[in-house]
């Protein structure tokens, strides 16, 4: 599997660290109700198909990247920097 | 038909024409007391114990594919009870005891082989951690023996002792652990359940779960609707999809775990051995192939195949541990889909829907749990109470902060 880093281009999967679903980008406020923290840390849609995930180009430029990937075929369909990836609005 | 030496002799003398199929292939009935979704090891043992222990025989097991075609036929067949944390410890201890009686219980040769498991350690810190784990296993009533380097050398003369990064300091020996024939476990439970009246329905995919006013009424399937008083979801690997049919979102991310087997060799490895470089472990099947594997691939996947980076890592670990296997040819490799949970431990619980129960989240440790999981799940469904050996495997434990994190790696799904 090869992943496209928005800064470095097409690279081997071994250069990247996988963290999990892009849910991790929407961290609740420190005083958010506990069910929100439970959902953030534990609950996942876990789709069999296209999904957005948080990877880090650990052995490359170090950028955090949101990768669109198919979990059934392992096809990588796109990637963008986590820095500029739209966050879900939270109150 | 009861299997025995006499039966083998009789059938041998009559041209082996009298053997019967292990289970019937009935058409689904319109209604059952219990519908078990998933005909894997856990689903079959659940149905078996429902019928045998709790007298609930009007049960259907619905399997999308065929019996033995899922993870129960895709694992590395290891059976053990070397857990240390409350919640896991009593559960796997209970399960191992059921493994020890399984062949008599099922009248089926599941080839249970208590050849012993040796977990090697490679530093003083690891020795302390394994001594602690061994003490926890003994406190639970199971067996653990700390072995030094010289004692290990007598048992495993063929491994590399002076690897500069992972020198062998010793090992934690669990004599009652071992392996079993995985397909036979599925077939044995299927046969036992069928003999007690359970309908095993293959090629029957559940497409929906019928819920009215918070009470489960039955399931929709590719072979028509089936009504049921109680429904059990036992579909590790696909838990998130089936649970979503009941409006549930689970604390699970699916990952692929690879395994490898070499060509058949003469007997050379007498135990199950694990190596501290990653998760590498190895045993030799009764057919002679070396069966080995390592970590999950670390990214979410529903493809029943892995990528080369993990294959490469596993081969490196194997060569580092026992250079002699370098000559053996790898015959095949495969991948199974694991329900990875945020604390590495499973769930056996009821759901918010009345009459709907779930058994999932086995990570890559489901095979050794087959009898214990079925028994505890059947107990929960039949009596309404959690079995004492599985009382902590609750779905809400993460939200409550009562994690069962055996490896203390935190709440990231792929780190267990």
Short mmCIF file of C-alpha atoms in Angstrom, two decimals:
data_model
loop_
_atom_site.label_atom_id
_atom_site.label_comp_id
_atom_site.label_asym_id
_atom_site.label_seq_id
_atom_site.Cartn_x
_atom_site.Cartn_y
_atom_site.Cartn_z
CA UNK A 1 0.00 0.00 0.00
CA UNK A 2 1.27 3.47 -0.92
CA UNK A 3 0.01 6.71 0.56
CA UNK A 4 0.21 10.18 -0.95
CA UNK A 5 1.67 12.80 1.36
CA UNK A 6 0.43 16.25 0.26
CA UNK A 7 3.96 17.60 0.77
CA UNK A 8 6.22 14.70 -0.31
CA UNK A 9 4.11 12.82 -2.85
CA UNK A 10 3.57 9.08 -3.24
CA UNK A 11 5.34 7.11 -0.47
CA UNK A 12 5.47 3.59 0.95
CA UNK A 13 3.02 2.85 3.77
CA UNK A 14 5.98 2.06 6.04
CA UNK A 15 6.84 5.76 6.27
CA UNK A 16 3.48 6.48 7.90
CA UNK A 17 2.06 6.02 11.38
CA UNK A 18 -1.67 5.20 11.59
CA UNK A 19 -3.63 6.76 14.41
CA UNK A 20 -7.26 6.06 13.55
CA UNK A 21 -10.43 7.59 12.13
CA UNK A 22 -10.44 11.36 11.58
CA UNK A 23 -12.79 11.52 14.58
CA UNK A 24 -9.54 12.24 16.45
CA UNK A 25 -9.48 15.74 14.90
CA UNK A 26 -12.72 16.72 16.64
CA UNK A 27 -11.57 16.75 20.23
CA UNK A 28 -14.36 17.74 22.63
CA UNK A 29 -13.94 20.68 25.00
CA UNK A 30 -12.36 19.80 28.34
CA UNK A 31 -15.70 20.34 30.09
CA UNK A 32 -17.78 18.50 27.46
CA UNK A 33 -20.26 15.91 28.78
CA UNK A 34 -18.80 12.41 29.28
CA UNK A 35 -20.78 10.75 26.44
CA UNK A 36 -19.01 13.12 24.02
CA UNK A 37 -15.64 12.01 25.33
CA UNK A 38 -16.75 8.37 25.11
CA UNK A 39 -17.73 8.88 21.46
CA UNK A 40 -14.47 10.68 20.68
CA UNK A 41 -12.21 8.09 22.29
CA UNK A 42 -14.07 4.82 21.70
CA UNK A 43 -17.08 4.73 19.36
CA UNK A 44 -16.48 4.37 15.62
CA UNK A 45 -18.64 4.09 12.48
CA UNK A 46 -16.05 1.59 11.23
CA UNK A 47 -17.24 1.54 7.61
CA UNK A 48 -16.50 -1.27 5.16
CA UNK A 49 -15.72 1.06 2.26
CA UNK A 50 -14.42 4.62 1.96
CA UNK A 51 -13.27 6.27 5.15
CA UNK A 52 -11.18 9.25 6.29
CA UNK A 53 -8.28 8.50 8.59
CA UNK A 54 -5.55 10.31 10.42
CA UNK A 55 -2.01 9.27 9.46
CA UNK A 56 1.34 10.90 10.18
CA UNK A 57 4.21 10.96 7.70
CA UNK A 58 6.41 9.93 10.60
CA UNK A 59 9.49 8.83 8.68
CA UNK A 60 9.18 11.69 6.20
CA UNK A 61 8.17 15.32 6.69
CA UNK A 62 6.27 14.66 9.93
CA UNK A 63 2.99 16.14 8.64
CA UNK A 64 -0.34 14.86 9.93
CA UNK A 65 -2.44 13.84 6.94
CA UNK A 66 -6.13 12.99 6.50
CA UNK A 67 -6.20 10.09 4.02
CA UNK A 68 -9.31 8.94 2.15
CA UNK A 69 -8.96 5.20 1.78
CA UNK A 70 -11.13 2.20 1.03
CA UNK A 71 -10.99 -0.36 3.86
CA UNK A 72 -12.08 -3.24 1.61
CA UNK A 73 -9.71 -2.72 -1.33
CA UNK A 74 -6.98 -0.68 0.45
CA UNK A 75 -7.18 1.84 -2.42
CA UNK A 76 -5.93 5.28 -1.39
CA UNK A 77 -8.17 7.90 -2.97
CA UNK A 78 -6.77 11.17 -1.72
CA UNK A 79 -5.11 13.01 1.09
CA UNK A 80 -4.92 16.47 2.58
CA UNK A 81 -3.07 18.13 5.40
CA UNK A 82 -4.83 17.71 8.74
CA UNK A 83 -3.89 21.31 9.50
CA UNK A 84 -6.33 22.63 6.91
CA UNK A 85 -8.89 19.77 7.06
CA UNK A 86 -12.34 21.15 8.03
CA UNK A 87 -13.17 20.47 11.70
CA UNK A 88 -16.68 19.59 12.74
CA UNK A 89 -18.19 22.61 14.51
CA UNK A 90 -18.60 21.90 18.21
CA UNK A 91 -20.12 24.00 20.92
CA UNK B 1 -23.97 -41.37 15.54
CA UNK B 2 -21.60 -41.63 18.48
CA UNK B 3 -17.95 -41.72 17.46
CA UNK B 4 -15.71 -44.38 18.97
CA UNK B 5 -12.87 -46.77 18.11
CA UNK B 6 -15.55 -49.43 17.54
CA UNK B 7 -17.29 -47.17 15.02
CA UNK B 8 -14.02 -46.66 13.09
CA UNK B 9 -13.47 -50.43 12.97
CA UNK B 10 -17.05 -51.12 11.90
CA UNK B 11 -17.05 -48.45 9.21
CA UNK B 12 -13.63 -49.56 8.01
CA UNK B 13 -14.88 -53.09 7.53
CA UNK B 14 -18.02 -51.95 5.69
CA UNK B 15 -16.37 -49.68 3.17
CA UNK B 16 -16.89 -46.43 5.13
CA UNK B 17 -20.39 -46.19 3.69
CA UNK B 18 -22.20 -45.62 6.98
CA UNK B 19 -20.83 -42.23 8.01
CA UNK B 20 -23.48 -39.54 8.21
CA UNK B 21 -23.28 -35.76 7.73
CA UNK B 22 -22.32 -33.91 10.92
CA UNK B 23 -25.40 -31.71 10.83
CA UNK B 24 -28.68 -31.35 8.90
CA UNK B 25 -29.32 -28.52 6.44
CA UNK B 26 -32.88 -27.54 7.36
CA UNK B 27 -35.01 -24.83 5.81
CA UNK B 28 -35.43 -21.93 8.24
CA UNK B 29 -38.62 -22.05 10.29
CA UNK B 30 -40.86 -18.98 10.59
CA UNK B 31 -40.07 -18.51 14.27
CA UNK B 32 -37.47 -19.50 16.87
CA UNK B 33 -36.98 -18.83 20.56
CA UNK B 34 -33.42 -17.69 19.84
CA UNK B 35 -31.77 -16.65 16.58
CA UNK B 36 -27.98 -16.58 16.71
CA UNK B 37 -26.53 -14.37 13.96
CA UNK B 38 -23.15 -15.82 13.01
CA UNK B 39 -22.11 -19.47 12.65
CA UNK B 40 -18.51 -19.04 13.73
CA UNK B 41 -16.93 -20.73 16.71
CA UNK B 42 -18.58 -18.41 19.21
CA UNK B 43 -22.04 -18.58 17.61
CA UNK B 44 -21.97 -22.37 17.41
CA UNK B 45 -20.77 -22.81 20.98
CA UNK B 46 -23.43 -20.33 22.12
CA UNK B 47 -26.12 -22.45 20.42
CA UNK B 48 -24.58 -25.64 21.82
CA UNK B 49 -24.61 -24.42 25.42
CA UNK B 50 -28.10 -22.91 25.05
CA UNK B 51 -29.36 -26.36 24.11
CA UNK B 52 -27.17 -28.46 26.39
CA UNK B 53 -27.01 -26.42 29.59
CA UNK B 54 -30.18 -24.36 29.47
CA UNK B 55 -32.60 -26.60 27.56
CA UNK B 56 -33.32 -23.97 24.89
CA UNK B 57 -33.39 -26.06 21.73
CA UNK B 58 -35.65 -24.03 19.43
CA UNK B 59 -32.62 -22.16 18.15
CA UNK B 60 -31.34 -21.19 14.69
CA UNK B 61 -27.75 -20.31 13.85
CA UNK B 62 -27.68 -18.12 10.73
CA UNK B 63 -24.42 -18.15 8.79
CA UNK B 64 -23.79 -15.90 5.79
CA UNK B 65 -21.13 -18.21 4.33
CA UNK B 66 -20.40 -21.75 5.45
CA UNK B 67 -19.49 -23.34 8.78
CA UNK B 68 -15.77 -23.04 9.42
CA UNK B 69 -15.29 -20.44 6.66
CA UNK B 70 -14.70 -17.41 8.87
CA UNK B 71 -12.17 -16.60 11.55
CA UNK B 72 -12.65 -19.95 13.29
CA UNK B 73 -10.90 -21.44 10.27
CA UNK B 74 -8.42 -18.59 9.82
CA UNK B 75 -6.60 -18.42 13.13
CA UNK B 76 -3.36 -19.89 14.49
CA UNK B 77 -5.20 -22.30 16.82
CA UNK B 78 -3.58 -21.29 20.11
CA UNK B 79 -5.34 -21.93 23.40
CA UNK B 80 -4.11 -20.35 26.65
CA UNK B 81 -5.07 -18.69 29.92
CA UNK B 82 -2.18 -16.33 30.62
CA UNK B 83 -4.05 -13.11 31.30
CA UNK B 84 -3.46 -10.97 34.34
CA UNK B 85 -6.25 -8.44 34.72
CA UNK B 86 -9.58 -8.93 36.50
CA UNK B 87 -12.26 -9.44 33.89
CA UNK B 88 -9.98 -11.28 31.49
CA UNK B 89 -8.25 -13.51 34.01
CA UNK B 90 -11.29 -15.39 35.32
CA UNK B 91 -12.82 -15.59 31.85
CA UNK B 92 -9.88 -17.21 30.05
CA UNK B 93 -9.25 -19.48 33.02
CA UNK B 94 -12.86 -20.70 32.75
CA UNK B 95 -12.49 -21.11 28.99
CA UNK B 96 -9.29 -23.16 29.26
CA UNK B 97 -11.01 -25.59 31.64
CA UNK B 98 -13.75 -26.09 29.04
CA UNK B 99 -11.09 -26.75 26.39
CA UNK B 100 -9.62 -29.51 28.55
CA UNK B 101 -12.95 -31.39 28.60
CA UNK B 102 -14.04 -30.49 25.09
CA UNK B 103 -13.30 -33.76 23.29
CA UNK B 104 -15.28 -35.83 25.81
CA UNK B 105 -17.99 -33.18 25.98
CA UNK B 106 -18.49 -33.09 22.20
CA UNK B 107 -17.53 -36.72 21.44
CA UNK B 108 -15.32 -35.21 18.78
CA UNK B 109 -11.59 -35.22 18.19
CA UNK B 110 -10.67 -31.54 18.34
CA UNK B 111 -6.98 -32.52 18.58
CA UNK B 112 -6.52 -30.52 21.77
CA UNK B 113 -2.79 -30.59 22.42
CA UNK B 114 -1.53 -29.07 25.67
CA UNK B 115 2.01 -28.79 24.43
CA UNK B 116 2.79 -25.74 26.56
CA UNK B 117 3.41 -22.11 25.66
CA UNK B 118 6.73 -20.38 26.26
CA UNK B 119 6.80 -16.57 26.20
CA UNK B 120 10.43 -15.55 25.88
CA UNK B 121 11.78 -12.42 27.57
CA UNK B 122 14.82 -10.41 26.65
CA UNK B 123 15.56 -7.87 29.39
CA UNK B 124 15.43 -7.49 33.17
CA UNK B 125 12.36 -5.29 32.87
CA UNK B 126 10.56 -7.88 30.78
CA UNK B 127 11.56 -10.58 33.29
CA UNK B 128 9.90 -8.57 36.09
CA UNK B 129 6.76 -8.06 34.00
CA UNK B 130 6.56 -11.79 33.22
CA UNK B 131 7.18 -12.76 36.85
CA UNK B 132 4.24 -10.54 37.78
CA UNK B 133 2.09 -12.07 35.05
CA UNK B 134 3.06 -15.59 36.16
CA UNK B 135 2.06 -14.78 39.73
CA UNK B 136 -1.29 -13.44 38.50
CA UNK B 137 -1.88 -16.64 36.53
CA UNK B 138 -1.06 -18.78 39.58
CA UNK B 139 -3.34 -16.63 41.77
CA UNK B 140 -6.13 -17.32 39.29
CA UNK B 141 -5.54 -21.06 39.75
CA UNK B 142 -3.75 -21.63 36.46
CA UNK B 143 -0.16 -22.69 35.88
CA UNK B 144 2.95 -20.65 35.17
CA UNK B 145 6.63 -21.49 35.60
CA UNK B 146 9.51 -19.01 35.29
CA UNK B 147 12.36 -20.59 33.37
CA UNK B 148 15.90 -19.26 33.13
CA UNK B 149 18.06 -19.19 30.05
CA UNK B 150 19.63 -22.60 30.68
CA UNK B 151 16.30 -24.31 31.29
CA UNK B 152 14.93 -22.76 28.10
CA UNK B 153 18.01 -23.94 26.23
CA UNK B 154 17.22 -27.54 27.18
CA UNK B 155 13.67 -27.24 25.86
CA UNK B 156 14.40 -25.07 22.81
CA UNK B 157 17.94 -25.89 21.68
CA UNK B 158 17.33 -24.50 18.19
CA UNK B 159 16.63 -20.82 18.85
CA UNK B 160 19.17 -18.01 18.73
CA UNK B 161 20.24 -17.05 22.28
CA UNK B 162 22.68 -14.25 21.57
CA UNK B 163 20.77 -11.94 19.29
CA UNK B 164 22.35 -8.56 20.14
CA UNK B 165 19.00 -6.74 20.42
CA UNK B 166 16.87 -9.58 21.82
CA UNK B 167 19.12 -11.96 23.79
CA UNK B 168 17.09 -14.71 25.48
CA UNK B 169 17.05 -14.17 29.26
CA UNK B 170 14.43 -16.83 29.93
CA UNK B 171 10.76 -17.53 29.44
CA UNK B 172 7.40 -17.82 31.14
CA UNK B 173 6.16 -21.38 30.65
CA UNK B 174 2.41 -22.11 30.64
CA UNK B 175 2.22 -25.93 30.41
CA UNK B 176 -1.57 -26.18 30.07
CA UNK B 177 -1.62 -23.92 27.02
CA UNK B 178 -1.33 -25.36 23.53
CA UNK B 179 -3.18 -25.74 20.28
CA UNK B 180 -6.34 -27.38 18.93
CA UNK B 181 -7.61 -28.21 15.47
CA UNK B 182 -9.62 -25.10 14.60
CA UNK B 183 -12.01 -26.54 11.97
CA UNK B 184 -12.74 -29.51 14.21
CA UNK B 185 -13.82 -27.15 16.98
CA UNK B 186 -16.37 -25.53 14.65
CA UNK B 187 -17.55 -28.89 13.31
CA UNK B 188 -17.73 -30.44 16.78
CA UNK B 189 -19.86 -27.64 18.22
CA UNK B 190 -22.04 -27.58 15.07
CA UNK B 191 -22.61 -31.33 15.36
CA UNK B 192 -23.31 -31.13 19.09
CA UNK B 193 -25.78 -28.26 18.64
CA UNK B 194 -27.50 -30.00 15.71
CA UNK B 195 -27.90 -33.23 17.70
CA UNK B 196 -29.77 -31.25 20.35
CA UNK B 197 -32.20 -29.75 17.84
CA UNK B 198 -30.50 -26.50 16.81
CA UNK B 199 -31.05 -25.56 13.14
CA UNK B 200 -27.78 -24.57 11.46
CA UNK B 201 -28.67 -22.53 8.40
CA UNK B 202 -25.81 -21.73 6.04
CA UNK B 203 -25.86 -19.30 3.11
CA UNK B 204 -28.30 -17.14 5.04
CA UNK B 205 -27.30 -13.51 5.40
CA UNK B 206 -29.03 -11.27 7.91
CA UNK B 207 -30.01 -8.01 6.21
CA UNK B 208 -31.99 -6.35 8.98
CA UNK B 209 -33.03 -6.63 12.62
CA UNK B 210 -36.72 -6.04 13.40
CA UNK B 211 -37.29 -3.90 16.47
CA UNK B 212 -40.69 -2.66 17.70
CA UNK B 213 -40.93 -0.22 20.60
CA UNK B 214 -37.49 -1.14 21.85
CA UNK B 215 -38.13 -4.90 21.74
CA UNK B 216 -36.52 -7.24 19.21
CA UNK B 217 -39.01 -9.19 17.08
CA UNK B 218 -36.82 -11.05 14.62
CA UNK B 219 -34.50 -10.66 11.66
CA UNK B 220 -34.73 -10.11 7.92
CA UNK B 221 -32.53 -12.49 5.95
CA UNK B 222 -31.60 -13.35 2.40
CA UNK B 223 -33.90 -16.38 2.87
CA UNK B 224 -36.87 -14.40 4.19
CA UNK B 225 -37.94 -12.99 7.55
CA UNK B 226 -37.52 -15.04 10.73
CA UNK B 227 -39.29 -14.11 13.96
CA UNK B 228 -37.44 -14.58 17.23
CA UNK B 229 -37.98 -13.90 20.92
CA UNK B 230 -34.28 -13.28 21.41
CA UNK B 231 -31.54 -12.41 18.93
CA UNK B 232 -27.80 -12.79 19.49
CA UNK B 233 -25.21 -10.90 17.43
CA UNK B 234 -22.00 -12.99 17.32
CA UNK B 235 -20.28 -11.78 14.17
CA UNK B 236 -16.78 -10.69 15.14
CA UNK B 237 -15.14 -9.08 12.11
CA UNK B 238 -18.46 -7.59 10.98
CA UNK B 239 -19.85 -6.50 14.33
CA UNK B 240 -20.12 -2.81 13.46
CA UNK B 241 -22.25 -3.51 10.37
CA UNK B 242 -24.68 -5.89 12.06
CA UNK B 243 -24.95 -3.73 15.19
CA UNK B 244 -25.75 -0.74 12.94
CA UNK B 245 -28.87 -2.66 11.81
CA UNK B 246 -30.07 -2.23 15.39
CA UNK B 247 -29.03 1.44 15.49
CA UNK B 248 -25.92 0.79 17.58
CA UNK B 249 -22.47 2.29 17.23
CA UNK B 250 -19.78 0.10 18.74
CA UNK B 251 -16.37 0.88 20.25
CA UNK B 252 -14.74 -1.20 17.53
CA UNK B 253 -12.38 -0.62 14.61
CA UNK B 254 -11.78 -3.56 12.24
CA UNK B 255 -8.20 -4.56 11.49
CA UNK B 256 -6.53 -7.32 9.50
CA UNK B 257 -4.24 -9.87 11.17
CA UNK B 258 -2.02 -12.01 8.98
CA UNK B 259 -0.83 -15.56 9.55
CA UNK B 260 1.60 -17.78 7.65
CA UNK B 261 2.26 -21.48 7.27
CA UNK B 262 5.26 -23.28 5.79
CA UNK B 263 5.42 -26.54 3.90
CA UNK B 264 5.15 -29.65 6.08
CA UNK B 265 8.33 -30.50 7.98
CA UNK B 266 9.31 -33.34 10.26
CA UNK B 267 8.47 -32.69 13.93
CA UNK B 268 10.91 -30.09 15.28
CA UNK B 269 9.01 -27.54 17.37
CA UNK B 270 7.34 -29.10 20.41
CA UNK B 271 5.77 -25.99 21.99
CA UNK B 272 4.12 -22.72 21.15
CA UNK B 273 6.84 -20.07 21.34
CA UNK B 274 6.44 -16.31 21.43
CA UNK B 275 9.27 -13.87 20.79
CA UNK B 276 9.56 -10.42 22.32
CA UNK B 277 10.36 -8.77 18.97
CA UNK B 278 6.90 -7.50 18.11
CA UNK B 279 4.19 -10.10 18.57
CA UNK B 280 5.91 -12.96 16.75
CA UNK B 281 4.76 -16.45 17.75
CA UNK B 282 5.15 -19.88 16.22
CA UNK B 283 4.01 -23.48 16.60
CA UNK B 284 4.09 -26.60 14.44
CA UNK B 285 0.84 -28.10 13.28
CA UNK B 286 0.22 -31.85 13.47
CA UNK B 287 0.51 -31.85 9.67
CA UNK B 288 4.05 -30.51 10.02
CA UNK B 289 3.71 -26.93 8.83
CA UNK B 290 5.16 -24.16 10.95
CA UNK B 291 2.27 -21.82 11.75
CA UNK B 292 3.31 -18.32 12.70
CA UNK B 293 2.23 -14.72 12.81
CA UNK B 294 2.78 -11.31 14.33
CA UNK B 295 0.99 -8.04 14.85
CA UNK B 296 -2.05 -6.70 13.06
CA UNK B 297 -1.30 -4.52 10.03
CA UNK B 298 -2.19 -1.47 12.20
CA UNK B 299 -4.65 0.26 9.82
CA UNK B 300 -8.40 -0.27 9.54
CA UNK B 301 -9.23 -3.02 7.05
CA UNK B 302 -11.97 -5.36 5.90
CA UNK B 303 -9.76 -7.02 3.27
CA UNK B 304 -9.02 -10.62 4.25
CA UNK B 305 -5.44 -10.12 3.17
CA UNK B 306 -2.65 -7.99 4.53
CA UNK B 307 0.20 -5.97 3.13
CA UNK B 308 3.84 -6.83 2.62
CA UNK B 309 5.27 -4.60 5.32
CA UNK B 310 3.89 -6.87 8.04
CA UNK B 311 4.80 -10.03 6.12
CA UNK B 312 8.36 -8.72 5.96
CA UNK B 313 8.42 -7.88 9.67
CA UNK B 314 7.10 -11.30 10.65
CA UNK B 315 9.70 -13.07 8.50
CA UNK B 316 12.46 -10.91 10.01
CA UNK B 317 11.31 -11.77 13.51
CA UNK B 318 11.16 -15.47 12.64
CA UNK B 319 14.66 -15.43 11.21
CA UNK B 320 15.97 -13.49 14.21
CA UNK B 321 14.50 -16.01 16.65
CA UNK B 322 15.25 -19.28 14.87
CA UNK B 323 17.52 -18.94 11.84
CA UNK B 324 16.89 -22.62 10.99
CA UNK B 325 13.47 -21.80 9.55
CA UNK B 326 15.08 -19.79 6.76
CA UNK B 327 15.16 -22.93 4.63
CA UNK B 328 11.47 -23.65 5.01
CA UNK B 329 9.25 -22.42 2.20
CA UNK B 330 6.18 -20.42 3.13
CA UNK B 331 3.25 -22.29 1.65
CA UNK B 332 0.57 -19.66 2.11
CA UNK B 333 -0.49 -16.63 4.10
CA UNK B 334 -3.88 -15.19 4.84
CA UNK B 335 -5.61 -12.46 6.82
CA UNK B 336 -8.56 -12.39 9.16
CA UNK B 337 -10.63 -9.38 10.20
CA UNK B 338 -10.46 -8.53 13.89
CA UNK B 339 -12.84 -6.47 16.03
CA UNK B 340 -10.26 -4.26 17.73
CA UNK B 341 -11.54 -2.55 20.89
CA UNK B 342 -10.09 0.48 22.71
CA UNK B 343 -8.83 -1.65 25.62
CA UNK B 344 -8.08 -4.91 23.83
CA UNK B 345 -10.79 -6.85 25.66
CA UNK B 346 -14.12 -8.27 24.43
CA UNK B 347 -17.79 -7.65 25.15
CA UNK B 348 -20.49 -10.13 26.16
CA UNK B 349 -23.54 -8.10 27.06
CA UNK B 350 -27.18 -7.22 26.50
CA UNK B 351 -28.05 -4.13 24.46
CA UNK B 352 -30.49 -1.25 24.89
CA UNK B 353 -32.97 -3.23 22.79
CA UNK B 354 -34.86 -5.78 24.88
CA UNK B 355 -34.10 -9.33 23.76
CA UNK B 356 -31.07 -8.30 21.69
CA UNK B 357 -27.65 -9.46 22.91
CA UNK B 358 -24.17 -8.92 21.58
CA UNK B 359 -20.87 -10.80 21.75
CA UNK B 360 -18.01 -9.03 19.98
CA UNK B 361 -14.64 -7.28 20.25
CA UNK B 362 -12.40 -10.35 20.53
CA UNK B 363 -9.44 -8.55 18.96
CA UNK B 364 -7.03 -11.29 17.85
CA UNK B 365 -7.80 -13.61 20.78
CA UNK B 366 -11.12 -15.12 19.85
CA UNK B 367 -10.17 -18.73 19.20
CA UNK B 368 -9.13 -19.63 22.75
CA UNK B 369 -12.36 -18.02 23.97
CA UNK B 370 -14.68 -20.20 21.85
CA UNK B 371 -16.09 -22.48 24.59
CA UNK B 372 -16.01 -19.88 27.39
CA UNK B 373 -17.63 -17.21 25.24
CA UNK B 374 -20.44 -19.53 24.14
CA UNK B 375 -21.10 -20.74 27.65
CA UNK B 376 -21.15 -17.25 29.21
CA UNK B 377 -23.22 -15.80 26.37
CA UNK B 378 -25.75 -18.64 26.58
CA UNK B 379 -25.92 -18.13 30.36
CA UNK B 380 -26.67 -14.42 29.89
CA UNK B 381 -29.39 -15.06 27.32
CA UNK B 382 -31.00 -17.93 29.20
CA UNK B 383 -30.93 -16.55 32.75
CA UNK B 384 -30.75 -12.79 32.21
CA UNK B 385 -27.72 -12.63 34.52
CA UNK B 386 -24.07 -12.28 33.59
CA UNK B 387 -22.03 -15.44 34.06
CA UNK B 388 -19.58 -14.92 36.95
CA UNK B 389 -16.64 -15.54 34.59
CA UNK B 390 -17.78 -12.79 32.19
CA UNK B 391 -19.40 -10.27 34.50
CA UNK B 392 -16.92 -7.51 33.67
CA UNK B 393 -17.00 -7.80 29.85
CA UNK B 394 -19.65 -5.07 29.64
CA UNK B 395 -20.36 -2.79 26.72
CA UNK B 396 -20.45 0.35 28.86
CA UNK B 397 -17.20 -0.27 30.73
CA UNK B 398 -15.21 2.17 28.59
CA UNK B 399 -17.67 5.02 29.19
CA UNK B 400 -17.48 4.22 32.91
CA UNK B 401 -13.68 4.25 32.81
CA UNK B 402 -13.44 0.58 33.88
CA UNK B 403 -11.16 -0.48 31.05
CA UNK B 404 -9.58 -3.96 30.92
CA UNK B 405 -6.35 -2.91 29.24
CA UNK B 406 -4.06 -5.93 29.48
CA UNK B 407 -1.16 -4.24 27.71
CA UNK B 408 -1.69 -0.78 29.23
CA UNK B 409 -1.38 0.88 25.82
CA UNK B 410 -4.28 3.33 26.11
CA UNK B 411 -7.53 3.75 24.23
CA UNK B 412 -6.32 3.64 20.61
CA UNK B 413 -7.97 0.69 18.85
CA UNK B 414 -4.92 -0.58 16.94
CA UNK B 415 -2.51 -0.59 19.88
CA UNK B 416 -3.72 -3.79 21.54
#
